[in-house]
PDB file of C-alpha atoms in Angstrom:
ATOM      1  CA  ASN A   1       0.000   0.000   0.000  1.00 75.00           C
ATOM      2  CA  ALA A   2       1.173   3.516  -0.804  1.00 82.00           C
ATOM      3  CA  GLY A   3      -0.706   4.897   2.219  1.00 94.00           C
ATOM      4  CA  VAL A   4      -1.544   8.597   1.937  1.00 97.00           C
ATOM      5  CA  THR A   5      -0.068  10.431  -1.031  1.00 97.00           C
ATOM      6  CA  GLN A   6      -0.213  14.119  -1.895  1.00 97.00           C
ATOM      7  CA  THR A   7       0.163  15.855  -5.232  1.00 97.00           C
ATOM      8  CA  PRO A   8       2.061  18.076  -5.916  1.00 97.00           C
ATOM      9  CA  LYS A   9       4.975  18.104  -3.460  1.00 96.00           C
ATOM     10  CA  PHE A  10       5.898  21.723  -4.172  1.00 96.00           C
ATOM     11  CA  ARG A  11       4.158  24.614  -5.896  1.00 97.00           C
ATOM     12  CA  VAL A  12       4.700  28.323  -6.346  1.00 97.00           C
ATOM     13  CA  LEU A  13       1.677  30.463  -7.183  1.00 97.00           C
ATOM     14  CA  LYS A  14       1.184  34.129  -7.911  1.00 97.00           C
ATOM     15  CA  THR A  15      -1.417  36.044  -5.930  1.00 98.00           C
ATOM     16  CA  GLY A  16      -4.853  35.499  -7.420  1.00 97.00           C
ATOM     17  CA  GLN A  17      -4.062  32.208  -9.140  1.00 97.00           C
ATOM     18  CA  SER A  18      -6.008  29.060  -8.344  1.00 97.00           C
ATOM     19  CA  MET A  19      -4.937  25.491  -7.784  1.00 96.00           C
ATOM     20  CA  THR A  20      -6.088  22.152  -6.448  1.00 98.00           C
ATOM     21  CA  LEU A  21      -4.175  19.906  -4.078  1.00 98.00           C
ATOM     22  CA  LEU A  22      -4.909  16.208  -4.326  1.00 98.00           C
ATOM     23  CA  CYS A  23      -4.851  13.755  -1.447  1.00 98.00           C
ATOM     24  CA  ALA A  24      -5.241  10.067  -2.193  1.00 98.00           C
ATOM     25  CA  GLN A  25      -5.343   7.071   0.135  1.00 97.00           C
ATOM     26  CA  ASP A  26      -5.475   3.395  -0.746  1.00 96.00           C
ATOM     27  CA  MET A  27      -6.405   2.083   2.712  1.00 96.00           C
ATOM     28  CA  ASN A  28     -10.198   2.344   2.298  1.00 96.00           C
ATOM     29  CA  HIS A  29     -10.330   4.963   5.043  1.00 96.00           C
ATOM     30  CA  GLU A  30     -13.606   6.723   5.738  1.00 94.00           C
ATOM     31  CA  TYR A  31     -12.364   9.976   7.242  1.00 94.00           C
ATOM     32  CA  MET A  32     -10.004  12.452   5.621  1.00 96.00           C
ATOM     33  CA  TYR A  33      -8.547  15.764   6.758  1.00 95.00           C
ATOM     34  CA  TRP A  34      -6.702  18.770   5.399  1.00 97.00           C
ATOM     35  CA  TYR A  35      -4.339  20.708   7.679  1.00 96.00           C
ATOM     36  CA  ARG A  36      -1.987  23.610   7.156  1.00 96.00           C
ATOM     37  CA  GLN A  37       1.220  24.167   9.084  1.00 95.00           C
ATOM     38  CA  ASP A  38       2.957  27.525   9.118  1.00 93.00           C
ATOM     39  CA  PRO A  39       6.669  27.729  10.056  1.00 87.00           C
ATOM     40  CA  GLY A  40       7.279  26.897  13.708  1.00 83.00           C
ATOM     41  CA  MET A  41       3.593  26.358  14.367  1.00 86.00           C
ATOM     42  CA  GLY A  42       1.283  23.450  15.021  1.00 88.00           C
ATOM     43  CA  LEU A  43      -1.169  22.040  12.499  1.00 91.00           C
ATOM     44  CA  ARG A  44      -4.484  23.785  11.932  1.00 92.00           C
ATOM     45  CA  LEU A  45      -7.496  21.954  10.570  1.00 92.00           C
ATOM     46  CA  ILE A  46      -8.904  23.445   7.352  1.00 96.00           C
ATOM     47  CA  HIS A  47     -11.663  21.021   6.305  1.00 96.00           C
ATOM     48  CA  TYR A  48     -12.476  17.410   6.905  1.00 94.00           C
ATOM     49  CA  SER A  49     -14.719  14.664   5.559  1.00 95.00           C
ATOM     50  CA  VAL A  50     -16.391  11.781   7.362  1.00 92.00           C
ATOM     51  CA  GLY A  51     -17.352   9.964   4.192  1.00 93.00           C
ATOM     52  CA  GLU A  52     -17.705  10.085   0.440  1.00 95.00           C
ATOM     53  CA  GLY A  53     -19.778  13.076  -0.615  1.00 94.00           C
ATOM     54  CA  THR A  54     -19.538  14.824   2.778  1.00 94.00           C
ATOM     55  CA  THR A  55     -17.344  17.712   3.934  1.00 96.00           C
ATOM     56  CA  ALA A  56     -17.207  19.962   6.988  1.00 94.00           C
ATOM     57  CA  LYS A  57     -15.340  23.078   8.092  1.00 94.00           C
ATOM     58  CA  GLY A  58     -12.410  23.002  10.460  1.00 91.00           C
ATOM     59  CA  GLU A  59     -10.642  25.821  12.319  1.00 89.00           C
ATOM     60  CA  VAL A  60      -9.456  27.867   9.330  1.00 94.00           C
ATOM     61  CA  PRO A  61     -11.728  27.149   6.316  1.00 96.00           C
ATOM     62  CA  ASP A  62     -11.831  30.632   4.751  1.00 97.00           C
ATOM     63  CA  GLY A  63     -10.253  30.840   1.303  1.00 96.00           C
ATOM     64  CA  TYR A  64     -10.409  27.079   0.740  1.00 98.00           C
ATOM     65  CA  ASN A  65     -12.911  24.663  -0.732  1.00 97.00           C
ATOM     66  CA  VAL A  66     -12.912  20.870  -0.670  1.00 98.00           C
ATOM     67  CA  SER A  67     -14.570  17.966  -2.392  1.00 98.00           C
ATOM     68  CA  ARG A  68     -14.798  14.247  -1.689  1.00 97.00           C
ATOM     69  CA  LEU A  69     -16.404  12.780  -4.793  1.00 95.00           C
ATOM     70  CA  LYS A  70     -14.577   9.475  -4.395  1.00 96.00           C
ATOM     71  CA  LYS A  71     -13.843   7.757  -1.116  1.00 97.00           C
ATOM     72  CA  GLN A  72     -10.126   7.536  -1.806  1.00 97.00           C
ATOM     73  CA  ASN A  73      -9.614  11.172  -2.837  1.00 98.00           C
ATOM     74  CA  PHE A  74      -9.928  14.456  -0.956  1.00 98.00           C
ATOM     75  CA  LEU A  75      -9.295  17.623  -2.958  1.00 98.00           C
ATOM     76  CA  LEU A  76      -8.373  21.009  -1.510  1.00 98.00           C
ATOM     77  CA  GLY A  77      -8.933  24.037  -3.723  1.00 98.00           C
ATOM     78  CA  LEU A  78      -7.637  27.571  -3.515  1.00 97.00           C
ATOM     79  CA  GLU A  79      -9.779  29.777  -5.754  1.00 92.00           C
ATOM     80  CA  SER A  80      -7.716  32.961  -5.452  1.00 96.00           C
ATOM     81  CA  ALA A  81      -4.407  32.388  -3.699  1.00 97.00           C
ATOM     82  CA  ALA A  82      -3.096  34.944  -1.208  1.00 97.00           C
ATOM     83  CA  PRO A  83       0.380  35.259   0.365  1.00 97.00           C
ATOM     84  CA  SER A  84      -1.216  34.363   3.725  1.00 96.00           C
ATOM     85  CA  GLN A  85      -1.861  30.892   2.312  1.00 97.00           C
ATOM     86  CA  THR A  86       1.850  30.191   2.011  1.00 97.00           C
ATOM     87  CA  SER A  87       2.222  27.085   4.140  1.00 97.00           C
ATOM     88  CA  VAL A  88       2.815  23.355   4.192  1.00 97.00           C
ATOM     89  CA  TYR A  89      -0.401  21.422   3.645  1.00 98.00           C
ATOM     90  CA  PHE A  90      -0.873  17.977   5.133  1.00 98.00           C
ATOM     91  CA  CYS A  91      -3.567  15.471   4.399  1.00 97.00           C
ATOM     92  CA  ALA A  92      -4.534  12.717   6.828  1.00 96.00           C
ATOM     93  CA  SER A  93      -7.008   9.860   7.033  1.00 96.00           C
ATOM     94  CA  ILE A  94      -8.608   7.627   9.664  1.00 93.00           C
ATOM     95  CA  LEU A  95      -9.966   4.152   9.033  1.00 93.00           C
ATOM     96  CA  ARG A  96     -13.510   4.569  10.344  1.00 88.00           C
ATOM     97  CA  ARG A  97     -15.667   5.402  13.342  1.00 83.00           C
ATOM     98  CA  GLY A  98     -14.156   4.246  16.594  1.00 80.00           C
ATOM     99  CA  HIS A  99     -10.577   4.481  15.344  1.00 84.00           C
ATOM    100  CA  TYR A 100      -8.171   7.205  16.360  1.00 84.00           C
ATOM    101  CA  GLU A 101      -4.900   6.860  14.442  1.00 90.00           C
ATOM    102  CA  GLN A 102      -4.475   9.479  11.754  1.00 92.00           C
ATOM    103  CA  TYR A 103      -2.222   8.515   8.836  1.00 95.00           C
ATOM    104  CA  PHE A 104      -0.513  11.555   7.346  1.00 97.00           C
ATOM    105  CA  GLY A 105       0.756  12.263   3.870  1.00 97.00           C
ATOM    106  CA  PRO A 106       4.199  13.757   3.165  1.00 96.00           C
ATOM    107  CA  GLY A 107       2.878  17.295   2.702  1.00 97.00           C
ATOM    108  CA  THR A 108       2.688  19.904  -0.062  1.00 97.00           C
ATOM    109  CA  ARG A 109       4.834  23.001   0.288  1.00 97.00           C
ATOM    110  CA  LEU A 110       2.972  25.965  -1.237  1.00 97.00           C
ATOM    111  CA  THR A 111       4.413  29.426  -1.726  1.00 97.00           C
ATOM    112  CA  VAL A 112       2.236  32.320  -2.863  1.00 97.00           C
ATOM    113  CA  THR A 113       4.121  35.370  -4.099  1.00 97.00           C
TER     114      THR A 113
ATOM    115  CA  LEU B   1     -13.446  20.548  21.709  1.00 59.00           C
ATOM    116  CA  ALA B   2     -10.972  20.172  24.540  1.00 64.00           C
ATOM    117  CA  LYS B   3      -8.047  22.592  24.301  1.00 81.00           C
ATOM    118  CA  THR B   4      -4.624  21.213  25.152  1.00 90.00           C
ATOM    119  CA  THR B   5      -1.642  22.965  26.717  1.00 93.00           C
ATOM    120  CA  GLN B   6       1.918  21.645  26.535  1.00 95.00           C
ATOM    121  CA  PRO B   7       5.365  23.052  27.345  1.00 96.00           C
ATOM    122  CA  ILE B   8       6.811  24.763  24.294  1.00 95.00           C
ATOM    123  CA  SER B   9      10.194  23.057  24.501  1.00 96.00           C
ATOM    124  CA  MET B  10      12.305  20.610  26.483  1.00 97.00           C
ATOM    125  CA  ASP B  11      15.915  19.508  26.405  1.00 97.00           C
ATOM    126  CA  SER B  12      17.199  16.110  27.469  1.00 97.00           C
ATOM    127  CA  TYR B  13      20.316  13.996  27.202  1.00 97.00           C
ATOM    128  CA  GLU B  14      20.696  10.690  25.467  1.00 97.00           C
ATOM    129  CA  GLY B  15      19.733   7.725  27.620  1.00 96.00           C
ATOM    130  CA  GLN B  16      17.436   9.698  29.912  1.00 97.00           C
ATOM    131  CA  GLU B  17      13.712   9.176  30.361  1.00 97.00           C
ATOM    132  CA  VAL B  18      11.632  12.094  29.100  1.00 98.00           C
ATOM    133  CA  ASN B  19       8.171  12.963  30.381  1.00 98.00           C
ATOM    134  CA  ILE B  20       6.008  15.448  28.473  1.00 97.00           C
ATOM    135  CA  THR B  21       2.812  16.548  30.180  1.00 96.00           C
ATOM    136  CA  CYS B  22      -0.295  17.808  28.419  1.00 95.00           C
ATOM    137  CA  SER B  23      -3.102  19.656  30.173  1.00 95.00           C
ATOM    138  CA  HIS B  24      -6.689  19.197  28.930  1.00 92.00           C
ATOM    139  CA  ASN B  25      -8.897  20.553  31.685  1.00 91.00           C
ATOM    140  CA  ASN B  26     -12.182  20.452  29.741  1.00 89.00           C
ATOM    141  CA  ILE B  27     -11.855  16.941  28.383  1.00 90.00           C
ATOM    142  CA  ALA B  28     -15.225  15.318  27.712  1.00 88.00           C
ATOM    143  CA  THR B  29     -16.376  11.868  28.768  1.00 89.00           C
ATOM    144  CA  ASN B  30     -16.073  10.410  25.251  1.00 85.00           C
ATOM    145  CA  ASP B  31     -12.700  11.996  24.460  1.00 88.00           C
ATOM    146  CA  TYR B  32      -9.582   9.909  23.899  1.00 90.00           C
ATOM    147  CA  ILE B  33      -6.024  11.222  24.235  1.00 92.00           C
ATOM    148  CA  THR B  34      -3.596  10.703  21.364  1.00 93.00           C
ATOM    149  CA  TRP B  35       0.057  11.650  20.937  1.00 96.00           C
ATOM    150  CA  TYR B  36       1.914  12.271  17.684  1.00 96.00           C
ATOM    151  CA  GLN B  37       5.561  12.805  16.776  1.00 97.00           C
ATOM    152  CA  GLN B  38       6.664  15.079  13.941  1.00 96.00           C
ATOM    153  CA  PHE B  39      10.107  15.347  12.379  1.00 95.00           C
ATOM    154  CA  PRO B  40      11.039  18.376  10.228  1.00 90.00           C
ATOM    155  CA  SER B  41       9.527  18.317   6.744  1.00 88.00           C
ATOM    156  CA  GLN B  42       7.390  15.251   7.526  1.00 93.00           C
ATOM    157  CA  GLY B  43       3.801  14.634   8.501  1.00 94.00           C
ATOM    158  CA  PRO B  44       3.028  13.695  12.110  1.00 95.00           C
ATOM    159  CA  ARG B  45       3.265  10.045  13.103  1.00 96.00           C
ATOM    160  CA  PHE B  46       1.024   8.333  15.633  1.00 95.00           C
ATOM    161  CA  ILE B  47       2.759   7.272  18.869  1.00 96.00           C
ATOM    162  CA  ILE B  48       0.169   6.187  21.402  1.00 96.00           C
ATOM    163  CA  GLN B  49      -3.450   6.562  22.456  1.00 94.00           C
ATOM    164  CA  GLY B  50      -5.323   6.091  25.714  1.00 94.00           C
ATOM    165  CA  TYR B  51      -8.492   6.786  27.656  1.00 93.00           C
ATOM    166  CA  LYS B  52      -7.488   6.297  31.297  1.00 91.00           C
ATOM    167  CA  THR B  53      -4.788   4.804  33.566  1.00 90.00           C
ATOM    168  CA  LYS B  54      -1.659   3.597  31.795  1.00 95.00           C
ATOM    169  CA  VAL B  55      -0.974   2.447  28.260  1.00 95.00           C
ATOM    170  CA  THR B  56       2.371   1.120  27.035  1.00 96.00           C
ATOM    171  CA  ASN B  57       3.609   0.127  23.609  1.00 95.00           C
ATOM    172  CA  GLU B  58       7.019  -0.557  22.106  1.00 94.00           C
ATOM    173  CA  VAL B  59       8.016   3.107  21.924  1.00 93.00           C
ATOM    174  CA  ALA B  60       6.282   4.965  24.767  1.00 97.00           C
ATOM    175  CA  SER B  61       4.004   4.941  27.780  1.00 97.00           C
ATOM    176  CA  LEU B  62       1.016   7.154  28.416  1.00 98.00           C
ATOM    177  CA  PHE B  63      -0.102   7.961  31.948  1.00 97.00           C
ATOM    178  CA  ILE B  64      -3.585   9.375  32.536  1.00 97.00           C
ATOM    179  CA  PRO B  65      -4.761  10.214  36.083  1.00 96.00           C
ATOM    180  CA  ALA B  66      -8.246   9.409  37.278  1.00 95.00           C
ATOM    181  CA  ASP B  67      -9.624  12.914  36.596  1.00 95.00           C
ATOM    182  CA  ARG B  68      -8.218  12.780  33.015  1.00 95.00           C
ATOM    183  CA  LYS B  69      -7.468  16.511  33.057  1.00 95.00           C
ATOM    184  CA  SER B  70      -3.880  15.852  32.051  1.00 95.00           C
ATOM    185  CA  SER B  71      -1.746  13.148  30.501  1.00 96.00           C
ATOM    186  CA  THR B  72       1.964  12.396  30.418  1.00 97.00           C
ATOM    187  CA  LEU B  73       3.871  10.874  27.536  1.00 98.00           C
ATOM    188  CA  SER B  74       6.928   8.991  28.740  1.00 98.00           C
ATOM    189  CA  LEU B  75       9.792   8.186  26.375  1.00 97.00           C
ATOM    190  CA  PRO B  76      12.292   5.740  27.908  1.00 94.00           C
ATOM    191  CA  ARG B  77      16.017   6.193  27.241  1.00 93.00           C
ATOM    192  CA  VAL B  78      15.796   8.768  24.475  1.00 97.00           C
ATOM    193  CA  SER B  79      18.300   8.954  21.647  1.00 96.00           C
ATOM    194  CA  LEU B  80      19.271  11.749  19.262  1.00 97.00           C
ATOM    195  CA  SER B  81      16.709  10.432  16.777  1.00 96.00           C
ATOM    196  CA  ASP B  82      13.904  11.255  19.221  1.00 97.00           C
ATOM    197  CA  THR B  83      14.500  14.969  18.625  1.00 97.00           C
ATOM    198  CA  ALA B  84      11.139  16.075  17.247  1.00 97.00           C
ATOM    199  CA  VAL B  85       7.939  17.940  18.050  1.00 96.00           C
ATOM    200  CA  TYR B  86       5.390  16.009  20.107  1.00 97.00           C
ATOM    201  CA  TYR B  87       1.685  16.824  19.939  1.00 96.00           C
ATOM    202  CA  CYS B  88      -1.092  15.903  22.321  1.00 94.00           C
ATOM    203  CA  LEU B  89      -4.597  15.649  20.857  1.00 91.00           C
ATOM    204  CA  VAL B  90      -7.945  15.132  22.506  1.00 88.00           C
ATOM    205  CA  GLY B  91     -10.864  13.968  20.419  1.00 82.00           C
ATOM    206  CA  ASP B  92     -14.045  11.968  20.362  1.00 76.00           C
ATOM    207  CA  VAL B  93     -13.542   8.959  18.104  1.00 66.00           C
ATOM    208  CA  SER B  94     -17.248   8.202  18.162  1.00 64.00           C
ATOM    209  CA  GLY B  95     -18.444  11.722  17.473  1.00 67.00           C
ATOM    210  CA  THR B  96     -17.289  14.718  15.486  1.00 66.00           C
ATOM    211  CA  TYR B  97     -13.858  13.414  14.428  1.00 73.00           C
ATOM    212  CA  LYS B  98     -12.694  17.024  14.431  1.00 75.00           C
ATOM    213  CA  TYR B  99      -9.186  16.933  15.856  1.00 78.00           C
ATOM    214  CA  ILE B 100      -7.390  20.100  16.924  1.00 78.00           C
ATOM    215  CA  PHE B 101      -3.600  20.158  17.238  1.00 82.00           C
ATOM    216  CA  GLY B 102      -1.974  22.362  19.857  1.00 79.00           C
ATOM    217  CA  THR B 103       1.398  24.024  19.475  1.00 82.00           C
ATOM    218  CA  GLY B 104       3.273  20.891  20.518  1.00 93.00           C
ATOM    219  CA  THR B 105       6.434  20.373  22.566  1.00 97.00           C
ATOM    220  CA  ARG B 106       9.774  20.681  20.813  1.00 96.00           C
ATOM    221  CA  LEU B 107      12.066  18.033  22.330  1.00 98.00           C
ATOM    222  CA  LYS B 108      15.779  18.361  21.745  1.00 98.00           C
ATOM    223  CA  VAL B 109      17.958  15.415  22.729  1.00 97.00           C
ATOM    224  CA  LEU B 110      21.575  16.297  23.385  1.00 97.00           C
ATOM    225  CA  ALA B 111      24.586  13.994  23.159  1.00 94.00           C
TER     226      ALA B 111
END
């Protein structure tokens, strides 16, 4: 199993551009999460999903949209990138209800100039 | 959601036991306590999880007092490779599944 993978690994955007980050997991996990981590800080939850077709807001959802059309994929979109969105983005997944271990992807380093 | 508070940083020497305490005063009845380890430029990695009393696995022990308002992660005989940031999370695995990370504890192991 590849586990949790994230695409791309690095990206540089100009202010106002849009992009989509892809998170994929091959473990048949129900729950998926998107976090951002700024330098020297902890992770902050952006959006999460408890199943295919469902999404919910986390701590810092503004400026981001998500979709979970397929169980194995969780997409994070930035419609109009801002320098404040420069961060490392991590995706994670949990098997199902009653489980607690989050499996994290390797991260996507995004810079907005 | 229960907020967690941890020391910002700790230093230790190789071979020593390290104890990192996390405070979660408003923990709810259904909340479990989970600890993660994060190395630079990597995603966090699960270490241990518990609900009450003591839990031990091959890498760490977790001590939770009866009131569950705090928990202590114990790392036996640390090595240089244990230098990392350690996060304490509190969440309801049967409910919202909305996990909030705190600022973590930056552990530096010295030779």
